[in-house]
CSV table of C-alpha atoms in Angstrom, one decimal:
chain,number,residue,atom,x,y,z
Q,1,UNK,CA,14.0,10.0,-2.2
Q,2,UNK,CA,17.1,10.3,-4.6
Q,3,UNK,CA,16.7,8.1,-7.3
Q,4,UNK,CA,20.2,7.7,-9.6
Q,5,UNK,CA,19.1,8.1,-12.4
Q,6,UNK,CA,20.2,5.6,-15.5
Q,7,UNK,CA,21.6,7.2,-18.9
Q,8,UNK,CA,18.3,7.0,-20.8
Q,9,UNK,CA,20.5,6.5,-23.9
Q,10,UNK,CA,22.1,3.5,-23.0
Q,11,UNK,CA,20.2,0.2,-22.7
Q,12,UNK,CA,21.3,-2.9,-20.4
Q,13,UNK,CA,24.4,-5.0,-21.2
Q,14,UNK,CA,22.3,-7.8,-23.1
Q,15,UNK,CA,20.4,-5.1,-25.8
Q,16,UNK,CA,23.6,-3.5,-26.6
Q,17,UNK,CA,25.0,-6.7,-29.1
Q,18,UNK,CA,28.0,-6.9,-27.6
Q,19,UNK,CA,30.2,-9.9,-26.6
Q,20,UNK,CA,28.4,-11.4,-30.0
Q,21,UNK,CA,31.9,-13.1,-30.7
Q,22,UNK,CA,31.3,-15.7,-27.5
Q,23,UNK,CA,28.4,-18.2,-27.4
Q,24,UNK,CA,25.3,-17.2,-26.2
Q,25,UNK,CA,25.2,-19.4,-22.7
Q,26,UNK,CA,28.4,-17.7,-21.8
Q,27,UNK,CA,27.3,-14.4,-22.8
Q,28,UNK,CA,24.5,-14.1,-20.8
Q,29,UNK,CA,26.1,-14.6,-17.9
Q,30,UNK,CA,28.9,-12.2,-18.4
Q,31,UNK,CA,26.1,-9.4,-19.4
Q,32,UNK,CA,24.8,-10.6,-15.7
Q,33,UNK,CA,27.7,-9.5,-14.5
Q,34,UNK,CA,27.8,-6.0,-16.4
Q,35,UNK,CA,24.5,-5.7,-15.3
Q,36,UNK,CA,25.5,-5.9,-11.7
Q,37,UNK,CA,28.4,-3.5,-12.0
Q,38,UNK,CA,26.2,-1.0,-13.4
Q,39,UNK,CA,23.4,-1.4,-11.2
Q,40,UNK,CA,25.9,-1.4,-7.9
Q,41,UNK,CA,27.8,1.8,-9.6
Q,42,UNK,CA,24.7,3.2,-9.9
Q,43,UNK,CA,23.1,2.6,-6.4
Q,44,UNK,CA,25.7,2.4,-4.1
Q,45,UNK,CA,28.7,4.4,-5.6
Q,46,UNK,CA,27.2,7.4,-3.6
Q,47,UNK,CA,26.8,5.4,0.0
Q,48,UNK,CA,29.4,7.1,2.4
Q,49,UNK,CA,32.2,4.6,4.2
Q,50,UNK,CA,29.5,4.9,7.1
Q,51,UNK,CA,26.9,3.9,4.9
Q,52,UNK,CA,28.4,1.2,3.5
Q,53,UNK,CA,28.3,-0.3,6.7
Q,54,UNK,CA,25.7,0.4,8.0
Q,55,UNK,CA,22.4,-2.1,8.9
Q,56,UNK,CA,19.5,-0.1,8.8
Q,57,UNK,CA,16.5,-2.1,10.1
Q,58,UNK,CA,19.2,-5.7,10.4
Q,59,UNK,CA,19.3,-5.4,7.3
Q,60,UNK,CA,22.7,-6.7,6.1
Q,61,UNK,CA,24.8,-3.7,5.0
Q,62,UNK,CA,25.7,-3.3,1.5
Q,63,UNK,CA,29.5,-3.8,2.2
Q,64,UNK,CA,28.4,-7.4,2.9
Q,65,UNK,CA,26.6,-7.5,-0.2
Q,66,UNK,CA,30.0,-6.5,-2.6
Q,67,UNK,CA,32.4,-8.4,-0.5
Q,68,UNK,CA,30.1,-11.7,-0.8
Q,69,UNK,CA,29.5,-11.3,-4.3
Q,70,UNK,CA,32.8,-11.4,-5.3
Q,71,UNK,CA,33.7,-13.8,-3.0
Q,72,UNK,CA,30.8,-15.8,-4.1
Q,73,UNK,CA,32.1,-15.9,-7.7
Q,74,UNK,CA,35.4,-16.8,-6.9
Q,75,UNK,CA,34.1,-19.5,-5.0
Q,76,UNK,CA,31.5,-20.9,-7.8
Q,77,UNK,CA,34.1,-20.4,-10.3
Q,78,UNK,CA,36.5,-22.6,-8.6
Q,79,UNK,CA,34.2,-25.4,-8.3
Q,80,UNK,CA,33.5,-24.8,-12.0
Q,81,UNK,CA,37.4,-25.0,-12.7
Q,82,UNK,CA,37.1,-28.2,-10.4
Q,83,UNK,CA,39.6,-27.4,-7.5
Q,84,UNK,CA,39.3,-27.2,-3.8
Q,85,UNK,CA,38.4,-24.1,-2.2
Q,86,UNK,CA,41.8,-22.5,-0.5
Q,87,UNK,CA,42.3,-21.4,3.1
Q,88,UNK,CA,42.7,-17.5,2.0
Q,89,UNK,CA,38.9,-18.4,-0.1
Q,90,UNK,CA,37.8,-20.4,3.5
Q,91,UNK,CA,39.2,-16.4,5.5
Q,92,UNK,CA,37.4,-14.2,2.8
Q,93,UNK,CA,34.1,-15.8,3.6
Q,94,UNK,CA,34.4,-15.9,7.3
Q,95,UNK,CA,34.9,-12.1,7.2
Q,96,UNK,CA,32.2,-11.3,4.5
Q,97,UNK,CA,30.0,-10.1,7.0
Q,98,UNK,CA,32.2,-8.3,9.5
Q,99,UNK,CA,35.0,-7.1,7.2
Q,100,UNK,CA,36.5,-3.7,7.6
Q,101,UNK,CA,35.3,-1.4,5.3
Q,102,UNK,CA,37.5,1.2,3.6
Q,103,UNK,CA,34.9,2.6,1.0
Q,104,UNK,CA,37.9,3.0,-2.2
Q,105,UNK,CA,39.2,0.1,-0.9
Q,106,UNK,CA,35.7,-2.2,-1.2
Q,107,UNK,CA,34.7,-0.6,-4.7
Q,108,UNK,CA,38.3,-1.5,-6.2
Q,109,UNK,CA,38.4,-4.9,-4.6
Q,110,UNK,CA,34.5,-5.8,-6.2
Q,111,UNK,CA,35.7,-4.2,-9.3
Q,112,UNK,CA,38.5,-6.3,-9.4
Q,113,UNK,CA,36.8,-9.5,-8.5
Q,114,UNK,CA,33.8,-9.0,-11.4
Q,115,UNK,CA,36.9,-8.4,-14.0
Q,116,UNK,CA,38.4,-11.7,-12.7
Q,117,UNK,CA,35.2,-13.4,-12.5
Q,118,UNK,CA,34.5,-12.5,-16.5
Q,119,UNK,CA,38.0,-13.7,-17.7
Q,120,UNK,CA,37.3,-17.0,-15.3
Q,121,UNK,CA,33.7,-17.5,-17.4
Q,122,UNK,CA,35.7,-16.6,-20.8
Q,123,UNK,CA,38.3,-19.4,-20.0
Q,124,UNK,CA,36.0,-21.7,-19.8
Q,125,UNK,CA,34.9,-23.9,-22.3
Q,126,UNK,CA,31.0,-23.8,-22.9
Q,127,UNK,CA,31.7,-27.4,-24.6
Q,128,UNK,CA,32.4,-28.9,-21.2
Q,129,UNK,CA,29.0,-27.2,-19.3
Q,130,UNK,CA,27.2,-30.4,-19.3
Q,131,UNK,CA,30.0,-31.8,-17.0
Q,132,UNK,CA,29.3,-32.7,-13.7
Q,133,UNK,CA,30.9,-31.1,-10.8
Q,134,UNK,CA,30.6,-31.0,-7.1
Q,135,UNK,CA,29.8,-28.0,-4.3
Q,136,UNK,CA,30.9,-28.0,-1.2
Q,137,UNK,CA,32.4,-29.8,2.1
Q,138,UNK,CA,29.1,-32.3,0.8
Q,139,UNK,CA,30.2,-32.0,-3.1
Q,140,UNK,CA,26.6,-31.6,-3.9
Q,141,UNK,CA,25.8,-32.3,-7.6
Q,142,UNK,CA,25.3,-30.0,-10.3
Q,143,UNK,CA,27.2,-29.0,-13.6
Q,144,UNK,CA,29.8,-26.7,-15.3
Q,145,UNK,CA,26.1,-24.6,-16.4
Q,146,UNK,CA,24.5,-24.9,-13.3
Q,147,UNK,CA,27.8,-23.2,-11.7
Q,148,UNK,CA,27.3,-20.1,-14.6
Q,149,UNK,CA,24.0,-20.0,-14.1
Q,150,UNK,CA,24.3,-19.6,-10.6
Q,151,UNK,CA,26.7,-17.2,-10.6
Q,152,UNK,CA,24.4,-15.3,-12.8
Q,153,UNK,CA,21.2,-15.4,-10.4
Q,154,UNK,CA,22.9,-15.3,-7.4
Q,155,UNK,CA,24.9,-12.3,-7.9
Q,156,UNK,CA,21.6,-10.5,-9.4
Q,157,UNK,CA,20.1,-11.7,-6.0
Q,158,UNK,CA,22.7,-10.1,-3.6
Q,159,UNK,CA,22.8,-6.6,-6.0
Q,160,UNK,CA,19.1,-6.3,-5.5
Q,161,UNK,CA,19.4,-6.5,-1.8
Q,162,UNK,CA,22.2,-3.9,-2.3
Q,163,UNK,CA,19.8,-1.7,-4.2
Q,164,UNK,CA,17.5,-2.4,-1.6
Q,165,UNK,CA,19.5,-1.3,1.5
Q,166,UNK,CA,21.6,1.6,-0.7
Q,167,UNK,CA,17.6,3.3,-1.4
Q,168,UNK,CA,16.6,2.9,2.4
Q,169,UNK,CA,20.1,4.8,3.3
Q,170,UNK,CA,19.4,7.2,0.7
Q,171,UNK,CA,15.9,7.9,1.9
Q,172,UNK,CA,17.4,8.7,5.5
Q,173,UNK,CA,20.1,10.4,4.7
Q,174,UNK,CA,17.1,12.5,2.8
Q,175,UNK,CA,15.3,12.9,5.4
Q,176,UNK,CA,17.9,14.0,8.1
Q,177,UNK,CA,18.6,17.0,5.5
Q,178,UNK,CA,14.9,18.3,5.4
């Protein structure tokens, strides 16, 4: 199977001391993020626009998997910020699933939505993470940190299923060449 290989001379976001200048809590989670970039360029930057989309074994297709964790961030990150979800938030995660998928297209849009999502986690102030917020139709009760966390894990969560689906496609599109 073809196995992308990783620069050998260049360890994860978090063992390269950057972003030393923010505080720790907040750093880890934007290295999350870098880590997910790298991890998606890595895996999926190959997958065809018929890849993308494709579901082998019902498994969800990796286009799913970029558009929802962008959208997911926004969406955390606006309960962080302590506003109400839009309508246009409300449309992106109806079509998360289903969207069309134009492969430049879905790479620029999660690259742009993990550069938002960093500025968003920059803007906030890790002073106010102990304060409370709500999630949801239900406002379900958790704080500022518990929002960055999640957006950490979560967004680590979806890019392994990527990786997951992006290796199975790469192992048939092996196989249909031999």
């Amino acid at each position: 199977m073809s196995n992308p290989q990783k620069p050998e001379s260049q360890p994860e976001p978090w063992l390269r001391g950057t972003l030393i200048e923010l505080p720790a809590k907040q750093r880890a989670v934007i290295h999350a993020l870098q880590l997910a970039q790298e991890d998606i360029e890595r895996w999926c930057a190959s997958l065809s626009q018929q890849e993308l989309s494709a579901r082998p074994h019902g498994l969800p297709p990796v286009a799913f998997h970029l558009r929802h964790i962008v959208g997911s961030l926004d969406r955390l990150l606006t309960y962080a910020e302590n506003k109400a979800l839009t309508d246009e938030q409300k449309r992106w995660l109806a079509t998360e699933m289903d969207g069309p998928v134009h492969r430049e297209d879905l790479f620029a849009a999660f690259q742009h939505g993990m550069t938002m999502a960093e500025a968003r986690i920059r803007a906030i102030d890790t002073a106010t993470w102990q304060e409370a917020r709500g999630v949801g139709r239900k406002q379900l009760p958790t704080t500022i940190a518990g929002l960055m966390i999640h957006c950490a894990e979560h967004t680590q969560r979806h890019v392994g299923q990527a990786i997951t689906t992006a290796k199975i496609l790469l192992a048939l599109r092996e196989q249909s060449t031999t």
